[in-house]
mmCIF file of C-alpha atoms in Angstrom:
data_model
loop_
_atom_site.group_PDB
_atom_site.id
_atom_site.type_symbol
_atom_site.label_atom_id
_atom_site.label_comp_id
_atom_site.label_asym_id
_atom_site.label_seq_id
_atom_site.Cartn_x
_atom_site.Cartn_y
_atom_site.Cartn_z
ATOM 1 C CA GLU A 1 -125.153 -34.523 152.390
ATOM 2 C CA ALA A 2 -127.590 -36.376 150.390
ATOM 3 C CA GLY A 3 -128.127 -40.055 151.195
ATOM 4 C CA VAL A 4 -128.260 -43.079 148.947
ATOM 5 C CA ALA A 5 -131.063 -42.769 146.368
ATOM 6 C CA GLN A 6 -133.001 -45.673 144.951
ATOM 7 C CA SER A 7 -135.849 -45.938 142.593
ATOM 8 C CA PRO A 8 -138.415 -47.071 142.088
ATOM 9 C CA ARG A 9 -139.620 -47.560 145.744
ATOM 10 C CA TYR A 10 -142.172 -50.191 144.799
ATOM 11 C CA LYS A 11 -142.552 -52.452 141.896
ATOM 12 C CA ILE A 12 -145.146 -55.239 141.099
ATOM 13 C CA ILE A 13 -144.341 -57.577 138.129
ATOM 14 C CA GLU A 14 -145.552 -60.997 136.891
ATOM 15 C CA LYS A 15 -143.267 -63.868 136.993
ATOM 16 C CA ARG A 16 -141.057 -64.236 134.005
ATOM 17 C CA GLN A 17 -141.051 -60.522 133.444
ATOM 18 C CA SER A 18 -138.017 -58.249 133.698
ATOM 19 C CA VAL A 19 -137.279 -55.473 136.250
ATOM 20 C CA ALA A 20 -134.569 -53.039 136.879
ATOM 21 C CA PHE A 21 -133.556 -51.063 139.930
ATOM 22 C CA TRP A 22 -131.484 -47.955 140.060
ATOM 23 C CA CYS A 23 -129.189 -46.716 142.787
ATOM 24 C CA ASN A 24 -127.172 -43.505 143.260
ATOM 25 C CA PRO A 25 -124.684 -43.715 146.196
ATOM 26 C CA ILE A 26 -123.432 -40.986 148.463
ATOM 27 C CA SER A 27 -121.137 -38.713 146.560
ATOM 28 C CA GLY A 28 -117.515 -39.890 146.789
ATOM 29 C CA HIS A 29 -118.362 -43.342 148.151
ATOM 30 C CA ALA A 30 -116.222 -45.779 146.086
ATOM 31 C CA THR A 31 -117.893 -48.933 147.247
ATOM 32 C CA LEU A 32 -121.457 -49.859 146.400
ATOM 33 C CA TYR A 33 -123.525 -52.876 147.544
ATOM 34 C CA TRP A 34 -126.727 -54.519 146.492
ATOM 35 C CA TYR A 35 -128.591 -56.604 149.102
ATOM 36 C CA GLN A 36 -131.631 -58.719 149.002
ATOM 37 C CA GLN A 37 -133.837 -58.648 152.165
ATOM 38 C CA ILE A 38 -136.529 -61.215 152.269
ATOM 39 C CA LEU A 39 -139.275 -60.587 154.876
ATOM 40 C CA GLY A 40 -138.212 -61.872 158.218
ATOM 41 C CA GLN A 41 -134.559 -62.207 157.324
ATOM 42 C CA GLY A 42 -131.469 -60.169 157.387
ATOM 43 C CA PRO A 43 -129.958 -58.575 154.316
ATOM 44 C CA LYS A 44 -128.128 -60.898 151.941
ATOM 45 C CA LEU A 45 -125.368 -59.418 149.858
ATOM 46 C CA LEU A 46 -125.859 -59.815 146.173
ATOM 47 C CA ILE A 47 -122.914 -57.902 144.726
ATOM 48 C CA GLN A 48 -120.248 -55.463 145.783
ATOM 49 C CA PHE A 49 -118.555 -52.948 143.565
ATOM 50 C CA GLN A 50 -115.326 -51.003 144.131
ATOM 51 C CA ASN A 51 -115.613 -48.127 141.739
ATOM 52 C CA ASN A 52 -116.879 -49.798 138.536
ATOM 53 C CA GLY A 53 -115.205 -53.218 139.300
ATOM 54 C CA VAL A 54 -116.921 -56.273 140.894
ATOM 55 C CA VAL A 55 -115.386 -57.190 144.301
ATOM 56 C CA ASP A 56 -117.781 -59.956 145.231
ATOM 57 C CA ASP A 57 -120.757 -61.479 143.389
ATOM 58 C CA SER A 58 -120.567 -64.923 144.883
ATOM 59 C CA GLN A 59 -124.169 -64.843 146.077
ATOM 60 C CA LEU A 60 -125.622 -63.295 142.822
ATOM 61 C CA PRO A 61 -127.854 -65.727 140.845
ATOM 62 C CA LYS A 62 -126.143 -64.984 137.667
ATOM 63 C CA ASP A 63 -128.560 -66.912 135.456
ATOM 64 C CA ARG A 64 -131.184 -64.260 136.106
ATOM 65 C CA PHE A 65 -129.567 -61.335 137.978
ATOM 66 C CA SER A 66 -127.143 -58.827 136.615
ATOM 67 C CA ALA A 67 -125.653 -55.559 137.832
ATOM 68 C CA GLU A 68 -123.437 -52.931 136.498
ATOM 69 C CA ARG A 69 -121.877 -49.681 137.746
ATOM 70 C CA LEU A 70 -120.830 -47.720 134.818
ATOM 71 C CA LYS A 71 -118.389 -44.857 135.480
ATOM 72 C CA GLY A 72 -118.188 -45.886 139.057
ATOM 73 C CA VAL A 73 -121.228 -43.943 140.273
ATOM 74 C CA ASP A 74 -124.667 -44.990 139.641
ATOM 75 C CA SER A 75 -125.665 -48.717 139.485
ATOM 76 C CA THR A 76 -128.410 -50.705 138.187
ATOM 77 C CA LEU A 77 -129.539 -54.229 139.214
ATOM 78 C CA LYS A 78 -131.642 -56.226 136.747
ATOM 79 C CA ILE A 79 -133.684 -59.387 137.149
ATOM 80 C CA GLN A 80 -134.643 -61.344 133.909
ATOM 81 C CA PRO A 81 -136.774 -63.294 134.133
ATOM 82 C CA ALA A 82 -138.202 -62.889 137.637
ATOM 83 C CA LYS A 83 -139.390 -65.725 139.819
ATOM 84 C CA LEU A 84 -141.902 -65.666 142.634
ATOM 85 C CA GLU A 85 -139.074 -66.188 145.205
ATOM 86 C CA ASP A 86 -137.445 -62.931 144.038
ATOM 87 C CA SER A 87 -140.121 -61.044 145.893
ATOM 88 C CA ALA A 88 -138.090 -58.976 148.491
ATOM 89 C CA VAL A 89 -136.693 -55.576 149.233
ATOM 90 C CA TYR A 90 -133.675 -54.714 147.275
ATOM 91 C CA LEU A 91 -131.303 -52.444 149.286
ATOM 92 C CA CYS A 92 -128.496 -50.366 147.926
ATOM 93 C CA ALA A 93 -125.634 -49.232 150.329
ATOM 94 C CA SER A 94 -122.467 -47.381 149.833
ATOM 95 C CA SER A 95 -119.325 -46.841 151.945
ATOM 96 C CA THR A 96 -116.095 -44.873 151.659
ATOM 97 C CA LEU A 97 -113.319 -47.443 151.478
ATOM 98 C CA TRP A 98 -113.521 -51.194 150.989
ATOM 99 C CA ARG A 99 -110.059 -52.142 152.505
ATOM 100 C CA ALA A 100 -110.846 -50.339 155.717
ATOM 101 C CA THR A 101 -113.351 -52.961 156.859
ATOM 102 C CA SER A 102 -114.395 -50.900 159.858
ATOM 103 C CA TYR A 103 -116.265 -48.375 157.705
ATOM 104 C CA GLU A 104 -120.006 -48.534 158.108
ATOM 105 C CA GLN A 105 -122.385 -48.762 155.172
ATOM 106 C CA TYR A 106 -125.034 -46.206 154.410
ATOM 107 C CA PHE A 107 -128.313 -47.588 152.993
ATOM 108 C CA GLY A 108 -130.953 -46.336 150.643
ATOM 109 C CA PRO A 109 -134.698 -46.722 151.329
ATOM 110 C CA GLY A 110 -134.897 -49.904 149.213
ATOM 111 C CA THR A 111 -137.108 -51.057 146.391
ATOM 112 C CA ARG A 112 -139.907 -53.409 147.353
ATOM 113 C CA LEU A 113 -140.420 -56.002 144.627
ATOM 114 C CA THR A 114 -143.513 -58.199 144.451
ATOM 115 C CA VAL A 115 -143.658 -60.870 141.808
ATOM 116 C CA THR A 116 -147.121 -62.373 141.143
ATOM 117 C CA ALA B 1 -118.826 -71.333 160.376
ATOM 118 C CA GLN B 2 -119.225 -67.678 160.877
ATOM 119 C CA SER B 3 -122.561 -66.483 162.207
ATOM 120 C CA VAL B 4 -124.506 -63.946 164.185
ATOM 121 C CA ALA B 5 -127.406 -64.823 166.438
ATOM 122 C CA GLN B 6 -130.168 -62.595 167.719
ATOM 123 C CA PRO B 7 -131.922 -64.942 170.079
ATOM 124 C CA GLU B 8 -135.109 -62.912 170.477
ATOM 125 C CA ASP B 9 -137.426 -62.311 167.567
ATOM 126 C CA GLN B 10 -139.255 -59.665 169.547
ATOM 127 C CA VAL B 11 -138.599 -57.517 172.623
ATOM 128 C CA ASN B 12 -141.368 -55.618 174.357
ATOM 129 C CA VAL B 13 -140.583 -52.803 176.874
ATOM 130 C CA ALA B 14 -142.447 -50.029 178.426
ATOM 131 C CA GLU B 15 -141.557 -46.503 177.618
ATOM 132 C CA GLY B 16 -139.061 -45.133 180.121
ATOM 133 C CA ASN B 17 -137.733 -48.569 181.074
ATOM 134 C CA PRO B 18 -134.237 -49.720 179.998
ATOM 135 C CA LEU B 19 -133.991 -51.892 176.957
ATOM 136 C CA THR B 20 -131.577 -54.598 175.818
ATOM 137 C CA VAL B 21 -131.438 -56.257 172.436
ATOM 138 C CA LYS B 22 -129.129 -59.336 172.416
ATOM 139 C CA CYS B 23 -126.553 -60.431 169.865
ATOM 140 C CA THR B 24 -124.037 -63.123 169.956
ATOM 141 C CA TYR B 25 -121.458 -63.905 167.258
ATOM 142 C CA SER B 26 -119.139 -66.541 166.127
ATOM 143 C CA VAL B 27 -116.336 -65.608 163.664
ATOM 144 C CA SER B 28 -112.614 -66.346 163.138
ATOM 145 C CA GLY B 29 -110.308 -63.713 164.321
ATOM 146 C CA ASN B 30 -111.349 -60.504 166.147
ATOM 147 C CA PRO B 31 -114.581 -59.121 164.859
ATOM 148 C CA TYR B 32 -115.833 -55.651 163.878
ATOM 149 C CA LEU B 33 -119.384 -55.403 165.224
ATOM 150 C CA PHE B 34 -122.249 -53.275 164.096
ATOM 151 C CA TRP B 35 -125.831 -52.430 165.030
ATOM 152 C CA TYR B 36 -128.336 -51.140 162.468
ATOM 153 C CA VAL B 37 -131.941 -50.139 162.835
ATOM 154 C CA GLN B 38 -134.669 -50.353 160.227
ATOM 155 C CA TYR B 39 -137.853 -48.266 160.659
ATOM 156 C CA PRO B 40 -140.888 -49.337 158.718
ATOM 157 C CA ASN B 41 -140.604 -48.887 154.910
ATOM 158 C CA ARG B 42 -137.156 -47.353 155.475
ATOM 159 C CA GLY B 43 -133.685 -48.494 154.743
ATOM 160 C CA LEU B 44 -131.189 -49.648 157.323
ATOM 161 C CA GLN B 45 -129.591 -46.906 159.428
ATOM 162 C CA PHE B 46 -126.210 -47.296 161.163
ATOM 163 C CA LEU B 47 -126.339 -46.990 164.999
ATOM 164 C CA LEU B 48 -122.947 -47.810 166.295
ATOM 165 C CA LYS B 49 -119.878 -50.069 165.839
ATOM 166 C CA TYR B 50 -117.222 -51.755 167.833
ATOM 167 C CA ILE B 51 -113.733 -51.899 166.366
ATOM 168 C CA THR B 52 -111.286 -51.834 169.136
ATOM 169 C CA GLY B 53 -110.688 -50.177 172.506
ATOM 170 C CA ASP B 54 -113.379 -49.468 175.162
ATOM 171 C CA ASN B 55 -115.810 -52.298 175.302
ATOM 172 C CA LEU B 56 -118.727 -49.831 175.805
ATOM 173 C CA VAL B 57 -119.459 -47.985 172.650
ATOM 174 C CA LYS B 58 -122.007 -45.135 172.301
ATOM 175 C CA GLY B 59 -123.983 -44.422 169.203
ATOM 176 C CA SER B 60 -126.917 -42.511 167.725
ATOM 177 C CA TYR B 61 -130.257 -41.853 169.452
ATOM 178 C CA GLY B 62 -128.821 -42.562 172.911
ATOM 179 C CA PHE B 63 -128.043 -46.246 172.196
ATOM 180 C CA GLU B 64 -124.948 -47.912 173.430
ATOM 181 C CA ALA B 65 -123.588 -51.420 173.198
ATOM 182 C CA GLU B 66 -121.235 -53.531 175.229
ATOM 183 C CA PHE B 67 -118.631 -55.922 173.614
ATOM 184 C CA ASN B 68 -117.912 -58.944 175.683
ATOM 185 C CA LYS B 69 -115.159 -61.124 174.133
ATOM 186 C CA SER B 70 -115.504 -64.007 176.619
ATOM 187 C CA GLN B 71 -119.227 -64.233 176.020
ATOM 188 C CA THR B 72 -118.856 -63.390 172.272
ATOM 189 C CA SER B 73 -121.730 -60.966 172.745
ATOM 190 C CA PHE B 74 -122.552 -57.353 171.631
ATOM 191 C CA HIS B 75 -125.795 -56.491 173.262
ATOM 192 C CA LEU B 76 -127.479 -53.196 172.331
ATOM 193 C CA LYS B 77 -128.760 -51.130 175.344
ATOM 194 C CA LYS B 78 -130.619 -47.881 176.068
ATOM 195 C CA PRO B 79 -131.212 -46.544 179.576
ATOM 196 C CA SER B 80 -134.692 -45.202 178.860
ATOM 197 C CA ALA B 81 -136.747 -46.392 175.906
ATOM 198 C CA LEU B 82 -138.965 -44.125 173.779
ATOM 199 C CA VAL B 83 -141.968 -45.252 171.715
ATOM 200 C CA SER B 84 -140.093 -43.851 168.691
ATOM 201 C CA ASP B 85 -137.417 -46.530 169.196
ATOM 202 C CA SER B 86 -139.928 -49.163 168.030
ATOM 203 C CA ALA B 87 -138.233 -50.701 164.920
ATOM 204 C CA LEU B 88 -136.339 -53.717 163.683
ATOM 205 C CA TYR B 89 -132.787 -53.979 164.892
ATOM 206 C CA PHE B 90 -130.068 -55.902 163.232
ATOM 207 C CA CYS B 91 -126.703 -56.994 164.481
ATOM 208 C CA ALA B 92 -123.830 -57.593 161.963
ATOM 209 C CA VAL B 93 -120.250 -58.641 162.145
ATOM 210 C CA ARG B 94 -117.376 -58.335 159.779
ATOM 211 C CA ASP B 95 -114.411 -60.623 160.158
ATOM 212 C CA LYS B 96 -111.112 -58.688 160.248
ATOM 213 C CA ALA B 97 -109.103 -61.892 159.521
ATOM 214 C CA GLY B 98 -108.489 -63.235 156.068
ATOM 215 C CA ASN B 99 -110.104 -61.984 152.890
ATOM 216 C CA ASN B 100 -113.686 -62.338 153.889
ATOM 217 C CA ARG B 101 -114.929 -58.765 154.403
ATOM 218 C CA LYS B 102 -118.561 -59.410 154.032
ATOM 219 C CA LEU B 103 -121.081 -58.363 156.692
ATOM 220 C CA ILE B 104 -122.711 -61.288 158.384
ATOM 221 C CA TRP B 105 -126.204 -60.266 159.498
ATOM 222 C CA GLY B 106 -128.448 -61.532 162.185
ATOM 223 C CA LEU B 107 -132.097 -62.171 161.432
ATOM 224 C CA GLY B 108 -133.199 -59.091 163.388
ATOM 225 C CA THR B 109 -135.155 -58.292 166.514
ATOM 226 C CA SER B 110 -138.333 -56.391 166.405
ATOM 227 C CA LEU B 111 -138.477 -53.875 169.369
ATOM 228 C CA ALA B 112 -141.800 -52.719 170.515
ATOM 229 C CA VAL B 113 -141.982 -49.838 173.077
ATOM 230 C CA ASN B 114 -145.251 -49.508 174.615
ATOM 231 C CA PRO B 115 -146.484 -46.070 175.999
#
């Protein structure tokens, strides 16, 4: 089965510019996650979707970050405007069930964002 | 507060020798524990998990991990390391109790296997 797809793989922008990332989860996976991974740190959950509804966005900086998952499949994460501290790898992951907390998450390759 | 600790930033081991990557946790209730691996410029890959049952769990690529409730540890092990095992390893825990179903991640341990 195909894995989690993300694009672009790399992006370089200047501060105050906007950027969008795209994620296509594994087919049939109802739960989708966006993480931010800063160099030298573990992943930080930004937002979690169950189908097209938001389950958890408590760590999403809502003044500049937004995400949507139309039709409960693909998702986009947007940053507007970007700050230098947003430089990180943005990881998308999906899993089968959100109530069964034992189910592991499957990750995409990530998008490496550099803000200059 | 819930937390996961990986006390070693880096582990170096010779190829063919056994390896151990340490993880300790602090959560309320009984935890679900996970190990993930991240190769350079790649996303995280699931290795193994402990949910319940046998304290020794086996996972991908010959890795195994031992759950120790009294020591609140979940160390990752492999009997014979390969150069290709060189990567960044993350321990994560999900609290089964309450409504907090987030994954709590360690900071990662860089494993270098020397030929």
